[in-house]
XYZ file of C-alpha atoms in Angstrom:
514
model
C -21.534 59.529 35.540
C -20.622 61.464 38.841
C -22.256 62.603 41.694
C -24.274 66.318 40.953
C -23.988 65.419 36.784
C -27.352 65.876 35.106
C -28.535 62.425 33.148
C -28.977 63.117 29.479
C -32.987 63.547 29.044
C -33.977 60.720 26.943
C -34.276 60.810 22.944
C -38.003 60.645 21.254
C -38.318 59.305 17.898
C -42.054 60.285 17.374
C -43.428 56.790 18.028
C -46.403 56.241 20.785
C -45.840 52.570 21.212
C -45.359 51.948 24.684
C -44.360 48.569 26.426
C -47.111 48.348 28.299
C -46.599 45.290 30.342
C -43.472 47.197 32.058
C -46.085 49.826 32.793
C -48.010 47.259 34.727
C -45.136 46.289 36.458
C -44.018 49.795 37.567
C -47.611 50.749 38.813
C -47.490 47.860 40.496
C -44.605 48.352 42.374
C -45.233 51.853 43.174
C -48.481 51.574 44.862
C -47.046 48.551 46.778
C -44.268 50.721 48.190
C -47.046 53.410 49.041
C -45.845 55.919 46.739
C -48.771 57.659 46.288
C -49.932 61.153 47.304
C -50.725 59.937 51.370
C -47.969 57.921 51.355
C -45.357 60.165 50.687
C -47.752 62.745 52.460
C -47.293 60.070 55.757
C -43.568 59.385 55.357
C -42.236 63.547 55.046
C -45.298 65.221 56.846
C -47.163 68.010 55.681
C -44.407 70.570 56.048
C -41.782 68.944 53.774
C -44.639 67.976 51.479
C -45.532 71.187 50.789
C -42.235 72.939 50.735
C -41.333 70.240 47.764
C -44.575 72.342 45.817
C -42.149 75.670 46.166
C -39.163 73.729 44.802
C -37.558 73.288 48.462
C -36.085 69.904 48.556
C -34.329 69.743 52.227
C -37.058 69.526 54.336
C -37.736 66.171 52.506
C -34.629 64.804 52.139
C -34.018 65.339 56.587
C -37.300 63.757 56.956
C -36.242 60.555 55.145
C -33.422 60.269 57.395
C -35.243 59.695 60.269
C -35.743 55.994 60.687
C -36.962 53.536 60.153
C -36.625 53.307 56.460
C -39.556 52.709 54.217
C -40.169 51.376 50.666
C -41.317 54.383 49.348
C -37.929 55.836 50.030
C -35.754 55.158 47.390
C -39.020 56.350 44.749
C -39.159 59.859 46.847
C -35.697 59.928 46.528
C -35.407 58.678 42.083
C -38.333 60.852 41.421
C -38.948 63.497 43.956
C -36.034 64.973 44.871
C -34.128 63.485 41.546
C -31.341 61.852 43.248
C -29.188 58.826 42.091
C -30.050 55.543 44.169
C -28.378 52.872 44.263
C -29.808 50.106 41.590
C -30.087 47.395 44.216
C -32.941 49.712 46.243
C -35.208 48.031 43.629
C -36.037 45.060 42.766
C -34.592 44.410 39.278
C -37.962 43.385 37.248
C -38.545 46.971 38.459
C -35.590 48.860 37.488
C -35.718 47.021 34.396
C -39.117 48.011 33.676
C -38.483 51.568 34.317
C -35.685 51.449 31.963
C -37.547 50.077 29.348
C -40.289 53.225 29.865
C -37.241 55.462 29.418
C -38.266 56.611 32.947
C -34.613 55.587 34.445
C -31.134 54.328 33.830
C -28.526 52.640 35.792
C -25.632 54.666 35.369
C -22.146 54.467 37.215
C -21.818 56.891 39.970
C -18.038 56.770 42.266
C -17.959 53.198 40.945
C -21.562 52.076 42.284
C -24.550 51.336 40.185
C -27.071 53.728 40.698
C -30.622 54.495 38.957
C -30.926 58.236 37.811
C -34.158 59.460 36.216
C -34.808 60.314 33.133
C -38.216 61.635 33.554
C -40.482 63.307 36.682
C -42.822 60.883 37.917
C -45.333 62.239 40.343
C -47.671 60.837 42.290
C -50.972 62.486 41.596
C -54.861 61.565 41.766
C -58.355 61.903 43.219
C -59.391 60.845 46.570
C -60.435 57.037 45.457
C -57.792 57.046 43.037
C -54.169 57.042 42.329
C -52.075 58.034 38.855
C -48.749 59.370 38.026
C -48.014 61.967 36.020
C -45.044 61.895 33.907
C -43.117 64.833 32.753
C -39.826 66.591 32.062
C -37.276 66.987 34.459
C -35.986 70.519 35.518
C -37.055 73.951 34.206
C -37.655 74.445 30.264
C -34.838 74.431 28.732
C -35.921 72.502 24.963
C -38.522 73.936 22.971
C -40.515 70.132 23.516
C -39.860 70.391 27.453
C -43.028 68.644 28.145
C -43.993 70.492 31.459
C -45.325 68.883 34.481
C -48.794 69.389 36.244
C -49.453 73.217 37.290
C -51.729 75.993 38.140
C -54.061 76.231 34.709
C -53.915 72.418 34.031
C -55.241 71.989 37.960
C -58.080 74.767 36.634
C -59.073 72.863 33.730
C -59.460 69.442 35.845
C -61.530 70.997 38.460
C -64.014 73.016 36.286
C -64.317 70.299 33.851
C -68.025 68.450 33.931
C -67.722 64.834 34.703
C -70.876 63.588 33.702
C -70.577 60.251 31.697
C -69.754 60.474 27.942
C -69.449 58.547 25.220
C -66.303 60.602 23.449
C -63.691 62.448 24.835
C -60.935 65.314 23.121
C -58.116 66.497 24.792
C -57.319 69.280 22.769
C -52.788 70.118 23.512
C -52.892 67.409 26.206
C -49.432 67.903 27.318
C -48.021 65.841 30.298
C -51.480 63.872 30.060
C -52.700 65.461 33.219
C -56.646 65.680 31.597
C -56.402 62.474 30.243
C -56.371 60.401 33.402
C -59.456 62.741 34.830
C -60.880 62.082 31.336
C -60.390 58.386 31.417
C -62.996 58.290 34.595
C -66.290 59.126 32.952
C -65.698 58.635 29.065
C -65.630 55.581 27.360
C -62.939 57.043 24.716
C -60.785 59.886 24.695
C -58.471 60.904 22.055
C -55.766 63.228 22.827
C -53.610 65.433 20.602
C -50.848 67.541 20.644
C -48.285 69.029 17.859
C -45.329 68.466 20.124
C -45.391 64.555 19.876
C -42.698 64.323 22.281
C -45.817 65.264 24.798
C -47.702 62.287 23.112
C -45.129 59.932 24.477
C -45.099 61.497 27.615
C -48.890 61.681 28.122
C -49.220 57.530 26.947
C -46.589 57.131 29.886
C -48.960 59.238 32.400
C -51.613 56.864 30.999
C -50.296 53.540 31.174
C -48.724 54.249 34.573
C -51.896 55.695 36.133
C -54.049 52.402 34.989
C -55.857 53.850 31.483
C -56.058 50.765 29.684
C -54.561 51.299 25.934
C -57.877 50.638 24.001
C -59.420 53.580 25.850
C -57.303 55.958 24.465
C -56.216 57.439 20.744
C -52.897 59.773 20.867
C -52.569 61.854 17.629
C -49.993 64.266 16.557
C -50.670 67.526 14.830
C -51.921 70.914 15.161
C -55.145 72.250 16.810
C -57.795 69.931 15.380
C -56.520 68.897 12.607
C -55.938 65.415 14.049
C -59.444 64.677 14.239
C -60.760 66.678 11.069
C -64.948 65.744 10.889
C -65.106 64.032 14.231
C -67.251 65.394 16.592
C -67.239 64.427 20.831
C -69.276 64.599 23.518
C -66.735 66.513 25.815
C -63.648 68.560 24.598
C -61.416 69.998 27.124
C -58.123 72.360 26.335
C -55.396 74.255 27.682
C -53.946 74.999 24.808
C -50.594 77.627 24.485
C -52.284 80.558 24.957
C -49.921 82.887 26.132
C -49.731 86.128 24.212
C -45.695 86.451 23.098
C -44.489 87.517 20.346
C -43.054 84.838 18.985
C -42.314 80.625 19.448
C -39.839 79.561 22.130
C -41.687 76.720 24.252
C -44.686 74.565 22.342
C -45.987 74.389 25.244
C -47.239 77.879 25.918
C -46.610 79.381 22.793
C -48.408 79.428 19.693
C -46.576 81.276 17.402
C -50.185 82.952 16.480
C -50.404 86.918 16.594
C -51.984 88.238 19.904
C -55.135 86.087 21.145
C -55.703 84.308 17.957
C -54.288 80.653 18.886
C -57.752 81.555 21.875
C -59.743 82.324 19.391
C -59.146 80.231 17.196
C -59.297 76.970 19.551
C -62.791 78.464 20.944
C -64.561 78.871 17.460
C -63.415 75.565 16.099
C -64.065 73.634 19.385
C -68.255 74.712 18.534
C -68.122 72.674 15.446
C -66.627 69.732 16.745
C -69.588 69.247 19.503
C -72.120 66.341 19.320
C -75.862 68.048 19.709
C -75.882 68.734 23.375
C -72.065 68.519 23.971
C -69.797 70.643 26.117
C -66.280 72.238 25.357
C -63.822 73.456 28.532
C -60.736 75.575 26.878
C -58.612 77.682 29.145
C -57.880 80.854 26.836
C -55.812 84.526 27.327
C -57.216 87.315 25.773
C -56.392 91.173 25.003
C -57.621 94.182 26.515
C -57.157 96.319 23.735
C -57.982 100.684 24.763
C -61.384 101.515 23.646
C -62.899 97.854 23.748
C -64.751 96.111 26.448
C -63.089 92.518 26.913
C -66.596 91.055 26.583
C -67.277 91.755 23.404
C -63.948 90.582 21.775
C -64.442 87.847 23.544
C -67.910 87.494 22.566
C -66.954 88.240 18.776
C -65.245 84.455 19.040
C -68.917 82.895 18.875
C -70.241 84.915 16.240
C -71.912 82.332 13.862
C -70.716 79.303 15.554
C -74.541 78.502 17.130
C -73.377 77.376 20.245
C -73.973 78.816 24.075
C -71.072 79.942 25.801
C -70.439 80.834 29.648
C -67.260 82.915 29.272
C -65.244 83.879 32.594
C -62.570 85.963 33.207
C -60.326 85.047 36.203
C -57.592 87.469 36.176
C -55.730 90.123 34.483
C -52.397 91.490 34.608
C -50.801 94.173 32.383
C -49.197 93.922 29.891
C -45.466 94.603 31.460
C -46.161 92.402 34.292
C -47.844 89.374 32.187
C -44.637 89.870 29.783
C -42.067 89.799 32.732
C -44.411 86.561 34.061
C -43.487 84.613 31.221
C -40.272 85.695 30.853
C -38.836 84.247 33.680
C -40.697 81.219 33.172
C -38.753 81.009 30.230
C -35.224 81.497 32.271
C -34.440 85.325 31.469
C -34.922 86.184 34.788
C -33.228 89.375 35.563
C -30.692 92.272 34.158
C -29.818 93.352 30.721
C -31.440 90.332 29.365
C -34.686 90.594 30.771
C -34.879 94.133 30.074
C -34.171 93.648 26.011
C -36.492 90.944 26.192
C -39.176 93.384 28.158
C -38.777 95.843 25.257
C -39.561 93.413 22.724
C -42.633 91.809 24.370
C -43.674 95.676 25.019
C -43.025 97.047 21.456
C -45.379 94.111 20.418
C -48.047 94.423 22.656
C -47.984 98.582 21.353
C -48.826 97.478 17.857
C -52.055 95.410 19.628
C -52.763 98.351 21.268
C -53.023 96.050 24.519
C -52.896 97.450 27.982
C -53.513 94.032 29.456
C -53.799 90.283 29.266
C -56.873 88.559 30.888
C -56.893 84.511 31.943
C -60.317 82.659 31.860
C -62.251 80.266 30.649
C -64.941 79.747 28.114
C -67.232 76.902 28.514
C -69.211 76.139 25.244
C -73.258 74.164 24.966
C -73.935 72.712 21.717
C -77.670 72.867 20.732
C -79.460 69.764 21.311
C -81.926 68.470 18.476
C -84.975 70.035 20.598
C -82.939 73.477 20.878
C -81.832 73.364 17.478
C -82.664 76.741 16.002
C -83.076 78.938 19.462
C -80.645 82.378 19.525
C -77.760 80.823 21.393
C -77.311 82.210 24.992
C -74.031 84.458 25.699
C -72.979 84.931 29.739
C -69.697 86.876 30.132
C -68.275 88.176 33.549
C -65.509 88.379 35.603
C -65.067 86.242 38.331
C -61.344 87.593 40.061
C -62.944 88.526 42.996
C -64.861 85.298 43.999
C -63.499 82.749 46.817
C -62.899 79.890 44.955
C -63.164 78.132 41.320
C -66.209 75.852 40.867
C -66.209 71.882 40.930
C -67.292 70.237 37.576
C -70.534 69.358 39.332
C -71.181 73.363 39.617
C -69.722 74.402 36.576
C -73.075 71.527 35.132
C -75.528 72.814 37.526
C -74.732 76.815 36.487
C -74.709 75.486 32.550
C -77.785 74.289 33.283
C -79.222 77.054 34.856
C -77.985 79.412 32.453
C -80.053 76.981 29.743
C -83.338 77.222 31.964
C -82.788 81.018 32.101
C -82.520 81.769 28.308
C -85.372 79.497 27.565
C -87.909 80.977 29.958
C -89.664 84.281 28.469
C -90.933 86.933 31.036
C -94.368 85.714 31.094
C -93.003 82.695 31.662
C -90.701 83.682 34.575
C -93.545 86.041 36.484
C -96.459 82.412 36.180
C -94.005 80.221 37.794
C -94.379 79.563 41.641
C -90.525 79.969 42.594
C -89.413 79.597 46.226
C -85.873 79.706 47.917
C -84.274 76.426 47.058
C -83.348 74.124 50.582
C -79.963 75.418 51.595
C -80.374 79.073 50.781
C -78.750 81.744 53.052
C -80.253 85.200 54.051
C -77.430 87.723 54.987
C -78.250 91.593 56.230
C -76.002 94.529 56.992
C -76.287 97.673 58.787
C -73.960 100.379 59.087
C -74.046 103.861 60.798
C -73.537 107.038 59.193
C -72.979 110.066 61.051
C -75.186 108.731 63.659
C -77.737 106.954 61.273
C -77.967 103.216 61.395
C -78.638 102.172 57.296
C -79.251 98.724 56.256
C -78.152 97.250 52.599
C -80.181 95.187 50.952
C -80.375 91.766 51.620
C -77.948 89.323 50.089
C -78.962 85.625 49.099
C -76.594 82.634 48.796
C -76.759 78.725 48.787
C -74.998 77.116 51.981
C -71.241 75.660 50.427
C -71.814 77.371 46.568
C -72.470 80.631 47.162
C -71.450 82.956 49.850
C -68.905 81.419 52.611
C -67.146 78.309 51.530
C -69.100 78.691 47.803
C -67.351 79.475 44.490
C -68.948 83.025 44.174
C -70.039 85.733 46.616
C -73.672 86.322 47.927
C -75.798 88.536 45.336
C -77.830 91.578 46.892
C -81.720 90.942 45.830
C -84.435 93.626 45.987
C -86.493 93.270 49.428
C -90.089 93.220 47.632
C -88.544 89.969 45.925
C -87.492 88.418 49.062
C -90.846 89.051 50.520
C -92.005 87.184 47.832
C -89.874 84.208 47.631
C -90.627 83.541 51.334
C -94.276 83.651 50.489
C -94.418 79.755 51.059
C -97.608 79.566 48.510
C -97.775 78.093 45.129
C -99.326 81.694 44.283
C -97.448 82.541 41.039
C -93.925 84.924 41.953
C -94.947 87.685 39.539
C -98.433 88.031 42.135
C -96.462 87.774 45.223
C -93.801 90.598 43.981
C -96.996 92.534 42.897
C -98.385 92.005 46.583
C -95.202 92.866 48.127
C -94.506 95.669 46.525
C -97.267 97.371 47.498
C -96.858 96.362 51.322
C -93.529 98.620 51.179
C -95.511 101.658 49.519
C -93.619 100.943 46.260
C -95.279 100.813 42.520
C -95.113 97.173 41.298
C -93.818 98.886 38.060
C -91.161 100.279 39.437
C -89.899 97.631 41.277
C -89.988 94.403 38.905
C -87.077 95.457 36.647
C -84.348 94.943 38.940
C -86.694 92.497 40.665
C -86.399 90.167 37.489
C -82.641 91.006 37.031
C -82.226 89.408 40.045
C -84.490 86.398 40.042
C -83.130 85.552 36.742
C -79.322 85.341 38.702
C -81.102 83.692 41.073
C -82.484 80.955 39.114
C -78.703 80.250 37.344
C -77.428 80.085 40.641
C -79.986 77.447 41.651
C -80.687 78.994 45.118
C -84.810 79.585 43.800
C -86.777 76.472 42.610
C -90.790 75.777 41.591
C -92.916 74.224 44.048
């Protein structure tokens, strides 16, 4: 091999088995030498750290030549900025080990041994933790590129619950990003994927980030047909959802018509829940003229008995989100991209799409005590907000929504809410044409809603503020009554919107009971 060839990316044969003492040995080694997140954060500084996320690679290769040389060097070097290194740079249990992985070879370059990679190996993790994620090198190029850790596999991990669970699916697991986040708080997890080239990939990810083997399952095949009858606690998925007409990379596309490979994923995920269990799947869906997003979406549940908190994040239309994945699929500009265009277009026309929207649906199975009560069903759209939500608020919300649907009016109007401890009170006033008007008050929860939260303040009705700071254990349905009629206002007239908005309230977890 010579200097600027591109190693051969390593054969697959459709086996799992993975040496894992070598692993042991690499992992080893690599946190020794400090290559881990901080420590290659500490050797390049922020600014070449973050130009590597935009694919710039000489801002970190000057900052390793400024002395004195480190350990982690010759890793940023191998796996970062995929140069050869000489084979001497590591020890050789090491650069044995990482041949055995099929992570790196020793190859011949202007007459000197060097080690090239074979695969990407990243350091990744959580802020008392450290993996590696393994993937393919370069841009797609196979229809098996495994692809590496990026914007909707980052969504998944940070909405995702992590209470503690028994069972764990990883529905399309890919690169094996969920799996190490799923390893954390679930005694099992079994992952699946049809491209079984990902399998491998994902047990390296594993071994490397310190999963030990008997914790996880890897299965091939489609969808869930890998673990037909089996139910689990937690399922997670970001499975290929784009909308294309047709199959070029397993890992985005399905080679389902439209939204289908979505739905399909969301309605079978319901029946593979334990009695109280949750389901996370990133999905794409159609805005087709003359229908409200909400209720296709919705139309996924029918039957299934399960809750659902659906969520659209963003949409793009349809020429755009074609001309998106496009280029992510190398057709990047000119005559090409332009036949291309018309194909994705003409498809989309016989949809009758004028959009694609990204989101996510989470999913509550019944519990034995529920069993029987008309599932809940809360669909919005959340592409204005500040932030996504941690797993921790994703739970909380779940479980407000759950306290929500399960409380009847009566109910609602006996109990003694107040503002929970943290809750913010915003006003506003504005002049027009010489008149100073004030909008209604706006209510958050101090880091989840409003600044620094995952979703803006919500306006409430001033009667029901009035109430709420009523510090009494006088029943909220009394106080609204009470003031309502200290603002010259009907109680009538006022609790419709007043319950609207206690009821958002209550999800939110900014009211609580005495």
């Amino acid at each position: 091999m010579t200097q600027g060839q591109a190693p051969t990316r390593p054969s697959h044969n459709g086996s799992v088995t993975l040496d894992h003492d070598a692993a042991r040995a690499v992992r080893t080694y690599l946190l020794a030498s400090g290559y881990t997140p901080q420590g290659v954060l500490a050797r390049v500084g922020p600014a070449a750290f973050d130009a590597l996320a935009s694919g710039l690679l000489a801002p970190m290769r000057r900052a390793l030549a400024d002395p004195p040389a480190q350990p982690v060097d010759p890793l940023i070097r191998l796996f970062l900025l995929g140069d050869p290194v000489p084979a001497c740079a590591l020890p050789p249990p090491v650069a044995e080990a990482l041949g055995r992985l099929g992570l790196a070879t020793v190859q011949d370059v202007e007459g000197v041994s060097h080690l090239v990679a074979l695969l990407d190996v990243r350091p990744y993790g959580e802020p008392d933790t450290d993996w590696y994620l393994v993937s393919d090198l370069g841009a797609p190029a196979e229809s098996d590129h495994v692809l590496g850790v990026g914007g909707a596999s980052l969504t998944l991990a940070r909405i995702t619950p992590r209470t503690m669970v028994a069972r764990a699916l990883d529905l399309g697991c890919g690169s094996g990003v969920q799996v190490a986040h799923l390893a954390r708080h679930a005694r099992h997890v079994t992952a699946t994927d049809l491209n079984e080239r990902a399998l491998h990939v994902a047990g390296l990810t594993a071994a490397l980030s310190g999963v030990p083997a008997e914790q996880l399952d890897l299965r091939a095949g489609s969808l869930f047909e890998p673990v037909a009858g089996q139910q689990f606690d937690l399922i997670v998925s970001n499975p290929p959802f784009v909308v294309s007409p047709g199959h070029r990379f397993t890992y985005r596309d399905a080679g389902l018509p439209g939204d289908e490979v979505s739905r399909r994923v969301v309605r079978d995920a319901a029946a593979h829940l334990t009695p109280g269990g949750r389901a996370v799947v990133l999905a794409n869906w159609l805005h087709v003229a003359g229908e409200d997003w909400r209720d296709r979406v919705a139309d996924w549940l029918a039957g299934t008995g399960v809750s659902a908190w659906i969520v659209q994040r963003d949409t793009e239309p349809v020429a755009q989100y074609a001309a998106t994945w496009l280029r992510d699929g190398g057709i990047a500009e000119g005559a090409a991209l332009e036949a291309s265009l018309d194909e994705w277009l003409d498809v989309f026309a016989t949809w009758n799409a004028q959009a694609v929207g990204f989101g996510w649906a989470v999913l509550v199975a019944p519990t034995a005590t529920s069993a029987g009560e008309e599932p809940w069903r809360h669909l919005e759209d959340l592409s204005q907000t500040p932030r996504l939500p941690s797993g921790d608020e994703v739970e909380a919300f779940l479980r407000g929504c759950e306290r929500v649907e399960r409380m009847t009016l009566p109910a609602l109007l006996a109990a003694p809410f107040q503002l929970a401890n943290g809750a913010t009170i915003t006003t506003e006033r504005h002049r027009l044409d010489g008149s100073e008007l004030t909008a209604p008050p706006r209510v958050g929860l101090t880091g989840r809603v409003g600044p620094g939260g995952w979703r803006a303040t919500m306006p409430v009705p001033p009667a029901l503020l009035a109430a709420l700071l009523d510090n009494s254990d006088t029943p909220i349905g009394a106080r609204l009554d009470i003031a309502a009629q200290a603002e010259g206002l009907d109680p009538l007239d006022v609790l419709p919107t007043a319950v609207i908005a206690l009821r958002e309230l209550l999800r939110l977890g900014i009211v609580r009971t005495v």
